[in-house]
Amino acid sequence: MFELRYEDKQSRILSEHIVEVNDVAPYESGQFYKREMPCLLALINQIKEPFDVIIIDGYVFLDSVGKAGLGKYLYDNLANKKPIIGIAKNHFYDITEDYAVWRGISKRPLYVTSIGISITTAKEMVSEMEGEHRIPKMVADVDKLSRVT
């Protein structure tokens, strides 16, 4: 998990955090958030520095604004509400091309959804994130960090 501060259209890493969570729930089809939520909340609760936005690897909404994805469930569980931007690598059938963001020379878009921040601003932030490739450097770094054992 990385914290972000959006300043002058530049996102920068403020700090890195790792938390170990025991007794993670087993995978349930269609109920991914139940497995991930305790881990995300444990991680967010250890952050002491101020931050403006949470970016997740996944969807906030599984359609335009109604069907909750991981990001919406996270937002609902936050005691101190922060905007959440979801960056999904794969298309979900109810998401339209209005949520697509093309980066670099990739022929495949990312799909961006958000809560607490306009979709236009969220897409702009993702477009401008550091990295030459489809996946922003920060998202790739978080993925690597999450695999630390």
Short mmCIF file of N, CA and C in Angstrom, two decimals, residues 28-82:
data_model
loop_
_atom_site.label_atom_id
_atom_site.label_comp_id
_atom_site.label_asym_id
_atom_site.label_seq_id
_atom_site.Cartn_x
_atom_site.Cartn_y
_atom_site.Cartn_z
N GLU A 28 -14.20 -16.60 -1.59
CA GLU A 28 -15.59 -16.89 -1.94
C GLU A 28 -15.88 -16.22 -3.26
N SER A 29 -16.34 -16.95 -4.23
CA SER A 29 -16.67 -16.37 -5.52
C SER A 29 -17.68 -15.24 -5.36
N GLY A 30 -17.38 -14.08 -5.94
CA GLY A 30 -18.26 -12.93 -5.86
C GLY A 30 -18.21 -12.18 -4.54
N GLN A 31 -17.39 -12.63 -3.62
CA GLN A 31 -17.29 -12.01 -2.29
C GLN A 31 -15.84 -11.68 -1.95
N PHE A 32 -15.07 -11.30 -2.96
CA PHE A 32 -13.65 -11.01 -2.81
C PHE A 32 -13.38 -10.00 -1.70
N TYR A 33 -14.24 -8.99 -1.58
CA TYR A 33 -14.04 -7.95 -0.59
C TYR A 33 -14.00 -8.49 0.84
N LYS A 34 -14.70 -9.56 1.11
CA LYS A 34 -14.71 -10.12 2.46
C LYS A 34 -13.32 -10.62 2.86
N ARG A 35 -12.59 -11.14 1.90
CA ARG A 35 -11.23 -11.63 2.14
C ARG A 35 -10.25 -10.47 2.27
N GLU A 36 -10.40 -9.44 1.43
CA GLU A 36 -9.45 -8.34 1.36
C GLU A 36 -9.67 -7.24 2.40
N MET A 37 -10.91 -7.03 2.81
CA MET A 37 -11.24 -5.89 3.67
C MET A 37 -10.45 -5.85 4.97
N PRO A 38 -10.34 -6.92 5.73
CA PRO A 38 -9.57 -6.84 6.98
C PRO A 38 -8.11 -6.46 6.74
N CYS A 39 -7.55 -6.92 5.63
CA CYS A 39 -6.16 -6.60 5.30
C CYS A 39 -6.02 -5.12 4.96
N LEU A 40 -6.91 -4.61 4.13
CA LEU A 40 -6.85 -3.19 3.76
C LEU A 40 -7.04 -2.29 4.97
N LEU A 41 -8.02 -2.60 5.80
CA LEU A 41 -8.28 -1.76 6.98
C LEU A 41 -7.12 -1.81 7.96
N ALA A 42 -6.52 -2.97 8.15
CA ALA A 42 -5.36 -3.08 9.05
C ALA A 42 -4.21 -2.23 8.54
N LEU A 43 -4.01 -2.23 7.24
CA LEU A 43 -2.95 -1.44 6.64
C LEU A 43 -3.24 0.06 6.77
N ILE A 44 -4.42 0.47 6.41
CA ILE A 44 -4.78 1.89 6.49
C ILE A 44 -4.71 2.39 7.92
N ASN A 45 -5.11 1.58 8.87
CA ASN A 45 -5.11 1.99 10.28
C ASN A 45 -3.71 2.22 10.85
N GLN A 46 -2.69 1.69 10.21
CA GLN A 46 -1.33 1.91 10.71
C GLN A 46 -0.67 3.16 10.12
N ILE A 47 -1.31 3.80 9.15
CA ILE A 47 -0.75 4.99 8.52
C ILE A 47 -1.01 6.20 9.40
N LYS A 48 0.04 6.88 9.76
CA LYS A 48 -0.06 8.05 10.63
C LYS A 48 0.06 9.36 9.85
N GLU A 49 0.75 9.35 8.72
CA GLU A 49 0.94 10.55 7.92
C GLU A 49 -0.36 10.90 7.20
N PRO A 50 -0.59 12.19 6.94
CA PRO A 50 -1.80 12.56 6.19
C PRO A 50 -1.70 12.11 4.74
N PHE A 51 -2.83 11.76 4.16
CA PHE A 51 -2.89 11.39 2.75
C PHE A 51 -4.24 11.81 2.20
N ASP A 52 -4.29 11.97 0.89
CA ASP A 52 -5.47 12.52 0.24
C ASP A 52 -6.33 11.50 -0.48
N VAL A 53 -5.71 10.47 -1.05
CA VAL A 53 -6.40 9.54 -1.94
C VAL A 53 -5.89 8.13 -1.68
N ILE A 54 -6.79 7.17 -1.81
CA ILE A 54 -6.41 5.76 -1.77
C ILE A 54 -6.60 5.21 -3.17
N ILE A 55 -5.58 4.54 -3.69
CA ILE A 55 -5.67 3.89 -4.99
C ILE A 55 -5.62 2.39 -4.77
N ILE A 56 -6.59 1.69 -5.35
CA ILE A 56 -6.61 0.24 -5.22
C ILE A 56 -6.43 -0.40 -6.59
N ASP A 57 -5.96 -1.62 -6.58
CA ASP A 57 -5.82 -2.43 -7.78
C ASP A 57 -7.12 -3.21 -7.91
N GLY A 58 -8.08 -2.63 -8.60
CA GLY A 58 -9.40 -3.24 -8.75
C GLY A 58 -10.45 -2.17 -8.99
N TYR A 59 -11.68 -2.56 -8.92
CA TYR A 59 -12.80 -1.67 -9.19
C TYR A 59 -13.37 -1.06 -7.91
N VAL A 60 -13.83 0.19 -8.01
CA VAL A 60 -14.65 0.80 -6.97
C VAL A 60 -16.09 0.39 -7.21
N PHE A 61 -16.51 0.53 -8.46
CA PHE A 61 -17.85 0.08 -8.88
C PHE A 61 -17.68 -0.89 -10.04
N LEU A 62 -18.58 -1.87 -10.09
CA LEU A 62 -18.54 -2.86 -11.16
C LEU A 62 -19.43 -2.45 -12.34
N ASP A 63 -20.01 -1.27 -12.22
CA ASP A 63 -20.75 -0.64 -13.31
C ASP A 63 -20.53 0.86 -13.14
N SER A 64 -21.36 1.68 -13.67
CA SER A 64 -21.08 3.12 -13.59
C SER A 64 -21.08 3.66 -12.17
N VAL A 65 -22.07 3.39 -11.36
CA VAL A 65 -22.07 3.90 -9.98
C VAL A 65 -22.95 3.12 -9.01
N GLY A 66 -23.37 1.96 -9.35
CA GLY A 66 -24.31 1.26 -8.47
C GLY A 66 -23.82 -0.02 -7.85
N LYS A 67 -23.21 -0.88 -8.63
CA LYS A 67 -22.82 -2.20 -8.15
C LYS A 67 -21.44 -2.12 -7.48
N ALA A 68 -21.41 -2.33 -6.18
CA ALA A 68 -20.18 -2.16 -5.40
C ALA A 68 -19.10 -3.15 -5.77
N GLY A 69 -17.90 -2.61 -5.89
CA GLY A 69 -16.68 -3.40 -6.03
C GLY A 69 -15.87 -3.22 -4.75
N LEU A 70 -14.66 -3.72 -4.73
CA LEU A 70 -13.81 -3.66 -3.55
C LEU A 70 -13.66 -2.23 -3.03
N GLY A 71 -13.44 -1.26 -3.93
CA GLY A 71 -13.23 0.12 -3.51
C GLY A 71 -14.44 0.72 -2.81
N LYS A 72 -15.64 0.42 -3.26
CA LYS A 72 -16.86 0.92 -2.61
C LYS A 72 -17.01 0.30 -1.23
N TYR A 73 -16.76 -0.99 -1.11
CA TYR A 73 -16.83 -1.63 0.20
C TYR A 73 -15.78 -1.03 1.15
N LEU A 74 -14.60 -0.77 0.63
CA LEU A 74 -13.57 -0.14 1.45
C LEU A 74 -14.03 1.24 1.90
N TYR A 75 -14.52 2.05 0.98
CA TYR A 75 -14.99 3.40 1.30
C TYR A 75 -16.05 3.34 2.40
N ASP A 76 -16.98 2.42 2.29
CA ASP A 76 -18.05 2.28 3.29
C ASP A 76 -17.52 1.89 4.66
N ASN A 77 -16.36 1.23 4.70
CA ASN A 77 -15.78 0.77 5.96
C ASN A 77 -14.76 1.74 6.56
N LEU A 78 -14.46 2.83 5.87
CA LEU A 78 -13.49 3.80 6.39
C LEU A 78 -14.14 4.70 7.43
N ALA A 79 -13.52 4.82 8.58
CA ALA A 79 -14.00 5.76 9.60
C ALA A 79 -13.76 7.19 9.13
N ASN A 80 -12.61 7.43 8.52
CA ASN A 80 -12.25 8.75 7.99
C ASN A 80 -12.28 8.64 6.47
N LYS A 81 -13.39 9.07 5.87
CA LYS A 81 -13.59 8.89 4.43
C LYS A 81 -12.51 9.60 3.61
N LYS A 82 -11.95 8.89 2.65
CA LYS A 82 -10.97 9.41 1.70
C LYS A 82 -11.43 9.00 0.31
#
